Short mmCIF file of C-alpha atoms in Angstrom, two decimals:
data_model
loop_
_atom_site.label_atom_id
_atom_site.label_comp_id
_atom_site.label_asym_id
_atom_site.label_seq_id
_atom_site.Cartn_x
_atom_site.Cartn_y
_atom_site.Cartn_z
CA MET V 16 -0.01 0.00 -0.03
CA GLU V 17 1.30 3.34 -0.92
CA HIS V 18 1.79 5.83 1.86
CA ILE V 19 -0.90 8.56 1.87
CA TYR V 20 0.33 11.90 3.34
CA PRO V 21 -1.02 11.80 6.98
CA THR V 22 -3.62 14.28 8.11
CA SER V 23 -2.37 16.80 10.57
CA GLU V 24 -3.68 19.96 12.10
CA THR V 25 -2.70 22.29 9.45
CA GLY V 26 -4.64 24.55 7.12
CA TRP V 27 -3.64 22.33 4.16
CA ALA V 28 -4.73 19.11 5.73
CA ARG V 29 -8.20 20.60 6.84
CA THR V 30 -8.66 21.95 3.35
CA MET V 31 -7.98 18.59 1.81
CA ALA V 32 -10.25 16.72 4.27
CA TRP V 33 -13.03 19.04 3.46
CA SER V 34 -12.40 18.82 -0.30
CA VAL V 35 -12.69 14.95 -0.04
CA VAL V 36 -16.01 15.30 1.70
CA LEU V 37 -17.44 17.87 -0.63
CA LEU V 38 -16.47 15.89 -3.76
CA ARG V 39 -17.85 12.61 -2.43
CA ALA V 40 -21.12 14.42 -1.42
CA PHE V 41 -21.36 16.05 -4.78
CA ALA V 42 -20.87 12.64 -6.43
CA LEU V 43 -23.50 10.98 -4.24
CA VAL V 44 -26.03 13.79 -4.93
CA GLY V 45 -25.32 13.76 -8.68
CA ALA V 46 -25.52 9.95 -8.91
CA ALA V 47 -28.95 10.01 -7.08
CA LEU V 48 -30.44 12.67 -9.28
CA ALA V 49 -29.21 11.03 -12.43
CA ALA V 50 -31.05 7.85 -11.30
CA LEU V 51 -34.34 9.64 -11.36
CA ASP V 52 -34.05 9.83 -15.15
CA TYR V 53 -34.39 6.00 -15.31
CA GLU V 54 -37.39 4.09 -14.71
CA GLY V 55 -38.28 0.72 -13.21
CA GLU V 56 -35.74 -1.81 -12.24
CA ALA V 57 -32.82 0.24 -13.54
CA GLN V 58 -33.72 3.23 -11.39
CA LEU V 59 -33.90 0.92 -8.39
CA ARG V 60 -30.53 -0.68 -8.92
CA LEU V 61 -28.92 2.65 -9.34
CA LEU V 62 -30.41 4.10 -6.22
CA LEU V 63 -29.47 0.85 -4.33
CA ALA V 64 -25.94 1.15 -5.54
CA THR V 65 -25.78 4.64 -4.42
CA THR V 66 -27.18 3.96 -1.05
CA LEU V 67 -24.70 1.14 -0.41
CA PHE V 68 -21.80 3.31 -1.44
CA ALA V 69 -23.02 6.20 0.95
CA MET V 70 -23.34 3.50 3.74
CA CYS V 71 -19.68 2.22 3.18
CA VAL V 72 -18.28 5.74 3.07
CA LEU V 73 -20.13 6.41 6.47
CA LEU V 74 -18.77 3.04 7.98
CA ILE V 75 -15.23 3.89 6.94
CA GLY V 76 -15.39 7.44 8.40
CA THR V 77 -16.84 6.23 11.65
CA PHE V 78 -14.63 3.15 12.38
CA GLY V 79 -11.47 3.89 10.34
CA GLY V 80 -10.05 6.34 12.95
CA ARG V 81 -7.49 3.93 14.28
CA HIS V 82 -6.25 2.98 10.77
CA ALA V 83 -6.83 6.12 9.03
CA ALA V 84 -4.24 5.53 6.19
CA ILE V 85 -5.80 1.97 5.51
CA ALA V 86 -9.19 3.26 5.50
CA GLU V 87 -8.60 6.13 3.24
CA PHE V 88 -6.69 3.76 0.82
CA THR V 89 -9.61 1.40 0.81
CA ALA V 90 -12.11 4.35 0.28
CA TYR V 91 -10.51 5.33 -3.08
CA TRP V 92 -10.96 1.78 -4.40
CA ILE V 93 -14.51 1.68 -3.18
CA ASP V 94 -14.97 4.99 -5.08
CA ILE V 95 -13.67 3.59 -8.37
CA GLY V 96 -15.70 0.43 -7.90
CA TRP V 97 -18.86 2.25 -7.23
CA ALA V 98 -18.44 4.37 -10.24
CA LEU V 99 -17.85 1.41 -12.43
CA VAL V 100 -20.85 -0.43 -11.07
CA LEU V 101 -23.07 2.63 -11.87
CA PHE V 102 -21.38 2.83 -15.27
CA LYS V 103 -22.38 -0.64 -16.01
CA LEU V 104 -25.93 -0.47 -14.53
CA SER V 105 -26.58 2.68 -16.66
CA GLY V 106 -25.53 0.95 -19.82
CA GLY V 107 -22.38 3.15 -20.31
CA ALA V 108 -23.96 6.58 -19.62
CA THR V 109 -21.54 9.63 -19.88
CA LEU V 110 -22.67 11.04 -16.55
CA TYR V 111 -21.56 7.91 -14.65
CA TYR V 112 -18.35 7.66 -16.63
CA LEU V 113 -17.32 11.04 -15.30
CA LEU V 114 -17.71 9.70 -11.65
CA LEU V 115 -14.48 7.77 -12.34
CA TYR V 116 -12.50 11.02 -12.51
CA ILE V 117 -13.48 11.84 -8.79
CA PRO V 118 -11.32 9.02 -7.08
CA VAL V 119 -8.38 9.91 -9.39
CA LEU V 120 -8.65 13.57 -8.61
CA LEU V 121 -8.92 12.82 -4.87
CA ALA V 122 -5.99 10.60 -4.79
CA GLY V 123 -4.00 13.25 -6.58
CA LEU V 124 -5.02 15.97 -4.15
CA ARG V 125 -3.78 13.73 -1.28
CA GLY V 126 -0.35 13.34 -2.82
CA ALA V 127 -0.68 9.62 -3.51
CA ALA V 128 1.00 9.49 -6.92
CA ARG V 129 1.27 5.73 -7.49
CA LEU V 130 -2.39 5.14 -6.18
CA THR V 131 -3.52 7.91 -8.68
CA ILE V 132 -2.03 6.13 -11.62
CA ALA V 133 -3.24 2.70 -10.41
CA LEU V 134 -6.85 4.05 -10.12
CA SER V 135 -6.66 5.62 -13.55
CA ILE V 136 -5.31 2.49 -15.14
CA ALA V 137 -7.93 0.35 -13.43
CA GLY V 138 -10.75 2.74 -14.44
CA ALA V 139 -9.47 2.89 -18.06
CA ALA V 140 -9.33 -0.84 -18.43
CA ALA V 141 -12.64 -1.42 -16.87
CA THR V 142 -14.18 1.12 -18.94
CA PHE V 143 -12.87 -0.34 -22.18
CA ALA V 144 -14.14 -3.82 -21.10
CA LEU V 145 -17.61 -2.59 -20.13
CA GLN V 146 -18.04 -0.61 -23.54
CA LEU V 147 -17.10 -3.90 -25.37
CA GLN V 148 -19.69 -5.61 -23.34
CA HIS V 149 -22.31 -3.06 -24.12
CA GLY V 150 -21.75 -3.37 -27.80
CA THR V 151 -19.95 -0.19 -28.55
CA GLY V 152 -17.09 -2.07 -30.12
CA ASN V 153 -18.13 -0.94 -33.83
CA ASN V 154 -17.17 2.61 -32.94
CA TRP V 155 -13.42 2.33 -32.37
CA LEU V 156 -12.95 6.04 -31.72
CA HIS V 157 -15.55 6.06 -29.02
CA LEU V 158 -14.28 2.75 -27.60
CA PHE V 159 -10.71 4.09 -27.00
CA LEU V 160 -11.50 7.76 -26.47
CA ARG V 161 -12.88 7.48 -22.93
CA PRO V 162 -10.12 5.08 -21.58
CA MET V 163 -7.44 7.22 -23.06
CA ILE V 164 -8.79 10.55 -21.65
CA LEU V 165 -9.09 8.91 -18.19
CA LEU V 166 -5.38 7.71 -18.56
CA LEU V 167 -4.33 11.23 -19.67
CA PHE V 168 -6.22 12.68 -16.61
CA GLY V 169 -4.63 10.23 -14.25
CA THR V 170 -1.15 11.14 -15.63
CA LEU V 171 -1.76 14.76 -15.16
CA ALA V 172 -3.19 14.10 -11.59
CA THR V 173 0.00 12.06 -10.79
CA ALA V 174 2.25 14.93 -11.93
CA ALA V 175 0.25 17.40 -9.83
CA ALA V 176 0.38 15.00 -6.82
CA ARG V 177 4.08 14.58 -7.06
CA ALA V 178 4.70 18.31 -7.33
CA GLY V 179 2.42 18.98 -4.42
CA ALA V 180 3.62 16.21 -2.29
CA ARG V 181 7.32 17.33 -2.09
CA PRO V 182 6.80 20.48 -0.20
CA ARG V 183 4.56 18.67 2.26
CA GLU V 184 7.13 15.85 2.47
CA VAL V 185 9.81 18.48 3.19
CA ALA V 186 7.68 20.26 5.73
CA ALA V 187 7.00 16.85 7.48
CA PHE V 188 10.65 16.17 7.50
CA ALA V 189 11.40 19.49 8.99
CA LEU V 190 8.81 18.94 11.75
CA ASP V 191 10.06 15.45 12.57
CA LEU V 192 13.71 16.75 12.56
CA ILE V 193 12.78 19.73 14.98
CA GLY V 194 10.94 17.34 17.10
CA ARG V 195 14.05 14.97 17.60
CA ILE V 196 16.54 17.96 18.23
CA ASP V 197 16.87 18.47 22.06
CA SER V 198 18.66 21.79 22.77
CA ARG V 199 19.30 20.63 26.27
CA SER V 200 21.74 18.00 24.87
CA GLY V 201 24.14 20.66 23.72
CA LEU V 202 25.24 22.20 20.42
CA LEU V 203 27.17 19.20 19.20
CA ALA V 204 24.47 16.60 19.58
CA SER V 205 21.78 19.08 18.11
CA ALA V 206 23.97 19.77 15.12
CA SER V 207 24.80 16.11 14.74
CA THR V 208 20.96 15.30 14.34
CA LEU V 209 20.61 18.20 11.96
CA VAL V 210 23.41 17.56 9.64
CA GLU V 211 23.36 13.81 9.59
CA ASP V 212 19.69 13.63 8.74
CA ILE V 213 19.89 16.46 6.18
CA GLY V 214 22.95 14.76 4.50
CA VAL V 215 21.30 11.35 4.20
CA ARG V 216 17.96 12.69 3.09
CA PHE V 217 19.27 14.93 0.31
CA LYS V 218 22.09 12.47 -0.73
CA ALA V 219 25.23 14.49 0.29
CA ASP V 220 28.59 12.81 0.93
CA ALA V 221 30.08 15.52 3.07
CA ALA V 222 28.90 18.63 4.97
CA LEU V 223 30.22 21.66 6.82
CA LEU V 224 28.19 23.69 9.30
CA ALA V 225 29.16 27.03 10.69
CA ILE V 226 27.27 28.74 13.39
CA ARG V 227 27.96 32.22 14.72
CA SER V 228 26.49 33.22 18.02
CA HIS V 229 25.30 36.70 18.96
CA GLU V 230 28.79 37.25 20.82
CA GLY V 231 30.53 36.73 17.51
CA CYS V 232 31.91 33.31 18.52
CA VAL V 233 32.01 30.82 15.50
CA ARG V 234 32.00 26.98 15.85
CA VAL V 235 32.47 24.73 12.83
CA PHE V 236 31.31 21.08 12.51
CA TRP V 237 32.46 18.57 9.90
CA TRP V 238 30.50 15.42 8.64
CA GLU V 239 31.22 12.79 6.10
CA LEU V 240 28.87 10.00 5.02
CA GLY V 241 29.20 7.04 7.29
CA GLU V 242 30.97 8.98 10.04
CA ARG V 243 29.74 10.84 13.09
CA LEU V 244 29.74 14.64 13.11
CA SER V 245 32.80 16.35 14.88
CA GLU V 246 33.76 19.74 15.74
CA LEU V 247 36.68 21.33 14.05
CA PRO V 248 39.27 23.13 16.14
CA GLN V 249 39.25 26.99 16.42
CA ALA V 250 41.72 27.34 13.48
CA ALA V 251 38.68 26.43 11.24
CA THR V 252 37.03 29.80 11.73
CA SER V 253 39.05 31.20 8.93
CA ILE V 254 37.14 28.70 6.70
CA ALA V 255 33.86 29.66 8.33
CA SER V 256 34.42 33.38 7.63
CA THR V 257 34.43 32.65 4.08
CA MET V 258 31.06 30.84 4.27
CA PHE V 259 29.57 33.81 6.08
CA VAL V 260 30.46 36.06 3.24
CA ILE V 261 27.53 34.53 1.25
CA GLY V 262 24.31 36.15 2.03
CA ASP V 263 21.82 33.68 0.49
CA SER V 264 21.34 30.00 -0.35
CA ARG V 265 22.96 28.83 -3.61
CA THR V 266 24.53 25.99 -5.57
CA VAL V 267 28.16 26.30 -6.45
CA PRO V 268 29.68 23.70 -8.82
CA ALA V 269 33.26 23.05 -7.64
CA VAL V 270 34.73 23.64 -11.16
CA ARG V 271 33.67 27.29 -10.78
CA VAL V 272 34.90 27.75 -7.20
CA ALA V 273 38.48 28.51 -7.80
CA ASN V 274 37.61 31.36 -10.26
CA SER V 275 34.62 32.72 -8.52
CA GLY V 276 34.34 36.03 -6.88
CA ALA V 277 34.08 37.05 -3.17
CA ASP V 278 30.51 36.02 -2.69
CA ALA V 279 31.39 32.30 -3.41
CA PRO V 280 32.72 29.78 -0.88
CA GLY V 281 36.18 29.95 -2.31
CA PRO V 282 38.95 27.45 -3.04
CA ALA V 283 39.72 26.65 0.66
CA LEU V 284 36.29 25.16 1.02
CA ALA V 285 36.38 23.37 -2.28
CA GLU V 286 39.75 21.79 -1.22
CA LEU V 287 38.38 20.71 2.25
CA ILE V 288 35.24 19.22 1.11
CA GLU V 289 36.65 17.69 -2.15
CA ARG V 290 33.36 17.09 -4.05
CA ASP V 291 32.26 17.98 -7.55
CA GLN V 292 29.02 19.66 -6.50
CA LEU V 293 28.60 22.06 -3.64
CA MET V 294 25.49 23.67 -2.22
CA ILE V 295 25.29 26.22 0.63
CA ALA V 296 22.18 27.07 2.56
CA ALA V 297 21.89 30.03 4.79
CA ALA V 298 19.89 30.98 7.75
CA GLY V 299 19.88 33.83 10.14
CA CYS V 300 21.40 36.22 7.72
CA ASP V 301 21.69 39.14 10.00
CA GLU V 302 25.01 40.47 11.26
CA ALA V 303 24.75 38.87 14.73
CA SER V 304 23.85 35.12 14.67
CA ALA V 305 23.80 33.13 11.68
CA ALA V 306 24.48 29.63 10.20
CA ARG V 307 25.72 28.29 7.00
CA LEU V 308 25.36 24.68 5.80
CA LEU V 309 27.65 23.52 2.97
CA LEU V 310 26.77 20.16 1.34
CA GLY V 311 28.87 18.35 -1.21
CA ARG V 312 28.58 15.30 -3.45
CA ASN V 313 30.04 13.72 -6.44
CA GLY V 314 27.99 13.06 -9.64
CA ASP V 315 24.61 14.77 -10.19
CA PRO V 316 24.39 18.38 -9.44
CA PHE V 317 22.01 19.66 -6.76
CA ARG V 318 18.73 20.99 -8.02
CA ASN V 319 17.07 24.21 -7.12
CA ASN V 320 14.13 22.42 -5.39
CA THR V 321 16.75 20.62 -3.21
CA LEU V 322 18.39 23.86 -2.29
CA ARG V 323 15.01 25.31 -1.35
CA SER V 324 14.18 22.28 0.76
CA VAL V 325 17.59 22.39 2.61
CA HIS V 326 17.13 26.05 3.15
CA HIS V 327 13.64 25.68 4.55
CA VAL V 328 14.91 22.83 6.95
CA LEU V 329 17.78 24.87 8.06
CA THR V 330 15.84 28.00 8.68
CA ARG V 331 13.26 26.08 10.73
CA ALA V 332 16.05 24.37 12.80
CA PHE V 333 18.32 27.30 13.32
CA PRO V 334 16.48 28.71 16.48
CA LEU V 335 16.95 25.29 18.16
CA LEU V 336 20.80 25.45 17.35
CA GLU V 337 20.85 28.90 18.82
CA ASN V 338 19.01 27.80 21.95
CA ALA V 339 21.47 24.75 22.38
CA GLY V 340 24.47 26.98 21.98
CA LEU V 341 22.90 29.43 24.53
CA LEU V 342 22.12 26.77 26.98
CA GLU V 343 25.53 25.40 26.62
CA GLN V 344 27.17 28.81 27.37
CA LEU V 345 24.79 29.30 30.36
CA ALA V 346 25.67 25.93 31.69
CA ALA V 347 29.41 26.73 31.28
CA GLU V 348 29.10 30.00 33.10
CA ALA V 349 26.97 28.56 35.92
CA ALA V 350 29.61 25.81 36.28
CA GLU V 351 32.34 28.30 36.38
CA ILE V 352 30.56 30.29 38.91
CA GLU V 353 29.88 27.25 41.05
CA ARG V 354 33.48 26.20 40.82
CA ALA V 355 34.62 29.57 42.06
CA ARG V 356 32.14 29.43 44.93
CA ILE V 357 33.22 25.86 45.96
CA SER V 358 36.88 26.94 45.76
CA ARG V 359 36.31 29.91 48.11
CA ASP V 360 34.35 27.51 50.48
CA LEU V 361 37.17 24.96 50.43
CA HIS V 362 39.84 27.67 51.03
CA ASP V 363 37.82 29.11 53.92
CA SER V 364 36.60 25.87 55.58
CA ALA V 365 39.09 23.14 54.71
CA VAL V 366 42.43 24.74 53.88
CA GLN V 367 42.62 27.09 56.90
CA PRO V 368 42.49 24.32 59.52
CA TYR V 369 45.16 22.37 57.57
CA ILE V 370 47.27 25.47 57.78
CA GLY V 371 46.73 25.88 61.44
CA LEU V 372 47.60 22.18 61.87
CA LYS V 373 50.69 22.57 59.82
CA LEU V 374 51.92 25.54 61.88
CA ALA V 375 51.28 23.71 65.01
CA ILE V 376 53.24 20.58 63.93
CA GLU V 377 56.06 22.81 62.71
CA ALA V 378 56.05 24.47 66.17
CA LEU V 379 56.18 21.04 67.85
CA ALA V 380 58.95 19.95 65.55
CA ARG V 381 61.15 22.91 66.49
CA ARG V 382 60.64 22.06 70.28
CA ILE V 383 61.53 18.32 69.90
CA SER V 384 65.29 17.41 69.93
CA PRO V 385 66.55 15.52 66.96
CA LYS V 386 67.45 12.68 69.24
CA ASP V 387 64.04 12.33 70.62
CA PRO V 388 62.47 8.88 69.63
CA ILE V 389 59.25 10.56 68.35
CA ALA V 390 61.05 13.02 66.12
CA PRO V 391 60.88 10.91 63.11
CA ASP V 392 57.16 10.36 63.51
CA VAL V 393 56.57 14.14 63.99
CA HIS V 394 58.44 15.12 60.86
CA ARG V 395 56.72 12.26 58.82
CA LEU V 396 53.42 13.92 60.06
CA LEU V 397 54.56 17.32 59.01
CA MET V 398 55.37 16.02 55.62
CA MET V 399 52.03 14.35 55.22
CA THR V 400 50.38 17.61 56.31
CA GLN V 401 52.27 19.51 53.76
CA GLN V 402 51.53 17.15 50.97
CA GLU V 403 47.67 17.05 51.72
CA LEU V 404 47.82 20.96 51.99
CA ALA V 405 49.55 21.22 48.61
CA SER V 406 47.03 18.72 47.10
CA MET V 407 44.08 20.83 48.35
CA ARG V 408 45.56 24.02 47.07
CA GLY V 409 46.06 22.33 43.64
CA VAL V 410 42.47 21.28 43.53
CA ILE V 411 41.42 24.91 44.43
CA LYS V 412 43.67 26.44 41.84
CA GLU V 413 42.40 24.05 39.13
CA MET V 414 38.82 24.94 40.01
CA ARG V 415 39.55 28.60 39.92
CA THR V 416 41.45 28.43 36.55
CA PRO V 417 39.77 25.68 34.57
CA ILE V 418 41.35 24.34 31.40
CA ALA V 419 41.21 26.99 28.76
CA ASP V 420 39.24 26.41 25.70
CA ASN V 421 42.12 26.94 23.34
CA VAL V 422 44.43 24.56 25.06
CA PRO V 423 44.74 21.10 23.19
CA LEU V 424 43.76 18.13 25.23
CA ASP V 425 47.28 16.49 24.97
CA GLU V 426 48.96 19.71 26.11
CA ALA V 427 46.55 19.83 28.99
CA ILE V 428 47.25 16.28 30.13
CA HIS V 429 50.98 16.69 29.94
CA SER V 430 50.56 19.95 32.05
CA GLN V 431 48.47 18.11 34.67
CA ALA V 432 51.03 15.28 34.88
CA ARG V 433 53.88 17.78 35.31
CA ARG V 434 52.11 19.59 38.08
CA PHE V 435 51.33 16.36 39.88
CA ALA V 436 55.08 15.21 39.60
CA GLU V 437 56.30 18.60 40.89
CA LEU V 438 53.94 18.71 43.82
CA PHE V 439 54.42 15.07 45.05
CA ASN V 440 57.77 13.87 43.64
CA PHE V 441 55.79 11.47 41.48
CA HIS V 442 56.86 10.27 37.99
CA VAL V 443 54.08 10.16 35.39
CA ASP V 444 54.35 8.90 31.80
CA VAL V 445 51.90 10.24 29.18
CA ALA V 446 50.96 8.71 25.79
CA VAL V 447 48.20 10.41 23.86
CA ASP V 448 47.21 8.53 20.66
CA CYS V 449 43.84 10.08 19.70
CA LYS V 450 43.32 12.06 16.58
CA THR V 451 39.52 12.23 16.93
CA PRO V 452 38.41 15.81 17.87
CA ILE V 453 36.99 16.17 21.38
CA ASP V 454 34.74 18.91 22.56
CA ARG V 455 35.68 21.31 25.26
CA SER V 456 33.50 20.13 28.08
CA LEU V 457 34.68 16.51 27.53
CA SER V 458 38.23 17.59 27.54
CA ALA V 459 37.78 19.23 30.82
CA GLU V 460 36.23 16.09 32.31
CA LEU V 461 38.93 13.96 31.12
CA VAL V 462 41.60 16.26 32.85
CA HIS V 463 39.53 15.98 36.15
CA MET V 464 39.34 12.28 35.90
CA ILE V 465 43.22 12.01 35.29
CA SER V 466 43.81 14.16 38.36
CA GLU V 467 41.57 12.10 40.40
CA ALA V 468 43.14 8.81 39.12
CA LEU V 469 46.62 9.92 39.95
CA SER V 470 45.49 10.99 43.40
CA ASN V 471 44.01 7.66 43.95
CA VAL V 472 47.46 5.97 43.05
CA ARG V 473 49.25 8.28 45.48
CA ARG V 474 46.89 7.94 48.41
CA HIS V 475 46.10 4.15 48.19
CA THR V 476 49.37 2.72 47.07
CA ARG V 477 53.07 3.02 47.70
CA SER V 478 53.83 3.34 44.01
CA ARG V 479 55.92 6.35 42.98
CA SER V 480 55.11 6.16 39.34
CA ALA V 481 52.18 5.81 36.91
CA SER V 482 51.33 5.99 33.16
CA ILE V 483 48.54 7.59 31.28
CA LYS V 484 47.46 6.36 27.79
CA LEU V 485 44.66 8.15 25.87
CA SER V 486 43.45 6.58 22.69
CA SER V 487 40.32 6.04 20.73
CA GLU V 488 38.20 3.07 19.50
CA VAL V 489 35.06 2.93 17.32
CA ASN V 490 33.07 5.85 18.66
CA MET V 491 34.75 5.63 22.14
CA LEU V 492 37.44 7.42 23.84
CA VAL V 493 39.63 5.16 26.00
CA LEU V 494 41.67 6.45 29.10
CA ALA V 495 43.89 3.95 30.83
CA VAL V 496 45.89 4.76 34.14
CA ARG V 497 48.42 2.19 35.19
CA ASN V 498 50.45 2.00 38.28
CA ALA V 499 53.32 -0.36 39.09
CA ILE V 500 53.21 -2.33 42.42
CA ALA V 501 56.22 -1.96 44.71
CA ALA V 502 58.38 -5.11 45.23
CA ASP V 503 57.30 -5.55 48.87
CA ASP V 504 53.63 -4.76 48.22
CA GLN V 505 50.88 -7.28 47.92
CA PRO V 506 48.60 -7.42 44.84
CA PRO V 507 45.54 -5.29 45.57
CA THR V 508 42.15 -6.87 46.14
CA PRO V 509 39.43 -6.08 43.56
CA PHE V 510 37.93 -2.75 43.79
CA THR V 511 35.87 -0.06 41.99
CA PRO V 512 36.93 3.65 41.98
CA ARG V 513 33.34 4.89 42.85
CA SER V 514 34.10 8.59 42.07
CA LEU V 515 35.64 7.87 38.56
CA ALA V 516 32.74 5.35 38.02
CA GLU V 517 30.21 8.18 38.59
CA ARG V 518 31.95 10.55 36.42
CA ALA V 519 32.08 8.10 33.60
CA ALA V 520 28.52 7.06 33.96
CA THR V 521 27.46 10.82 33.83
CA LEU V 522 29.26 10.93 30.40
CA GLY V 523 27.46 7.85 29.26
CA GLY V 524 30.58 5.52 29.79
CA TYR V 525 31.88 3.08 32.31
CA THR V 526 35.04 1.99 34.09
CA SER V 527 36.88 -1.23 34.38
CA VAL V 528 39.71 -2.29 36.72
CA GLN V 529 42.38 -5.03 36.01
CA THR V 530 44.56 -6.14 38.79
CA GLU V 531 47.82 -8.00 38.09
CA ALA V 532 50.91 -8.99 39.98
CA SER V 533 52.80 -6.32 38.11
CA GLY V 534 50.40 -3.49 38.76
CA THR V 535 46.74 -2.07 38.40
CA VAL V 536 45.08 -0.68 35.29
CA VAL V 537 41.98 1.65 35.64
CA THR V 538 40.33 1.86 32.20
CA ILE V 539 37.66 4.56 31.49
CA ARG V 540 35.60 4.44 28.26
CA VAL V 541 33.18 7.23 27.26
CA PRO V 542 31.37 7.57 23.97
CA LEU V 543 32.35 10.27 21.56
CA GLY V 544 29.62 12.71 20.41
#
């Protein structure tokens, strides 16, 4: 069964619904009035057929609500069957022949192109057979004229159905896409839903999406068929600036890009996207916030109706992208304010007592003679207090000065390892083997988890060294922290790092611990995108 465009609470849908009702009512009234011109048994049969048809339509309208598409599909075939029955009972009357056009017209108005042509073929074939049965075979022109006219009408109605169905299909696609974009999930997730769906629906091989906020911040996202959407680094803003020169949507064949003027995407974009055909859609063309979506593919050029469709979808979805970016920014600012508040509370409530304890132990150490038996214990206690105080100050400093957005992740990890080694005389090896772009919030979370994992090694083991390895698997980011076991230590009992597990679960990932005689490996896996 062909899909019939679903009825929704729109002006077009209500208009179509009333058109179907009025045309069927007109057909019923016309058939009943025409039956009055006949006498005797013929009139009775025609009125009986009309009554049965009215009852069928009423039953379908009453009980077909749960399966509206099936009911409507069935109603069209009942229409054509009823018209053919009347045509036969009337002996091939022209008035009843005209009733065959009504279901074809209705199917065309509803956008069911294949159903429209099927109804016209069925009606034409039945008309030809019934005319032969009624003995009109001697007039060959009359025999073929009615079926051919009905087929021609069906072809025209099919063309109209296809032309009218495309805008409604695009509108339905846009509504479905907008319904699945959740601004609360962040800009990367929202842009991923938008770009991947548009790319697949409109047969693009690659896409670039550039979004500029009201503050002038520009973010660029890259997508290829079969891959996940990823955010390009800040250096890509130079490419985005070229895209924002364009003020309207247009198609740009790649062969003309190199020689195009200032209002075209330019050779840098053509080199990046590496496709024969390019199309750019614009939304929010004001000087403040705006978006540009560049699609590329090899082979057939993009058509103007495809360009209009993509422009329509992007324009409808752009406010959601703006909201996603704004919510992300507000969340980041709120988190920064909260970090500053917590750091102040920690400094005032937790660090100050440690400072007092450290000063008291230092005073006690000065009063104790070096030959006193408890002198080593006091000095060891003083060292432990100094280490804990330095650790808390490091946490507070990190909360007050979070990882900058423009610091690459590998550089941030090396910086964190160096700081930890300097504070605690602890050797840390770092290996970063991840070329997948990672968004800023995930990078900050990874640095926090690395700091916590190293602190766990220092606090709960006697190991003085550790190694960090960051790599990527299929759609997963893998962070492994390994520490060696000292020669005189016993292998640790199985455990679960609760705080790290909670952080990973918040990001949609999980942790695993592998204990061996040579050491312990804590592995954290979080999804990308």
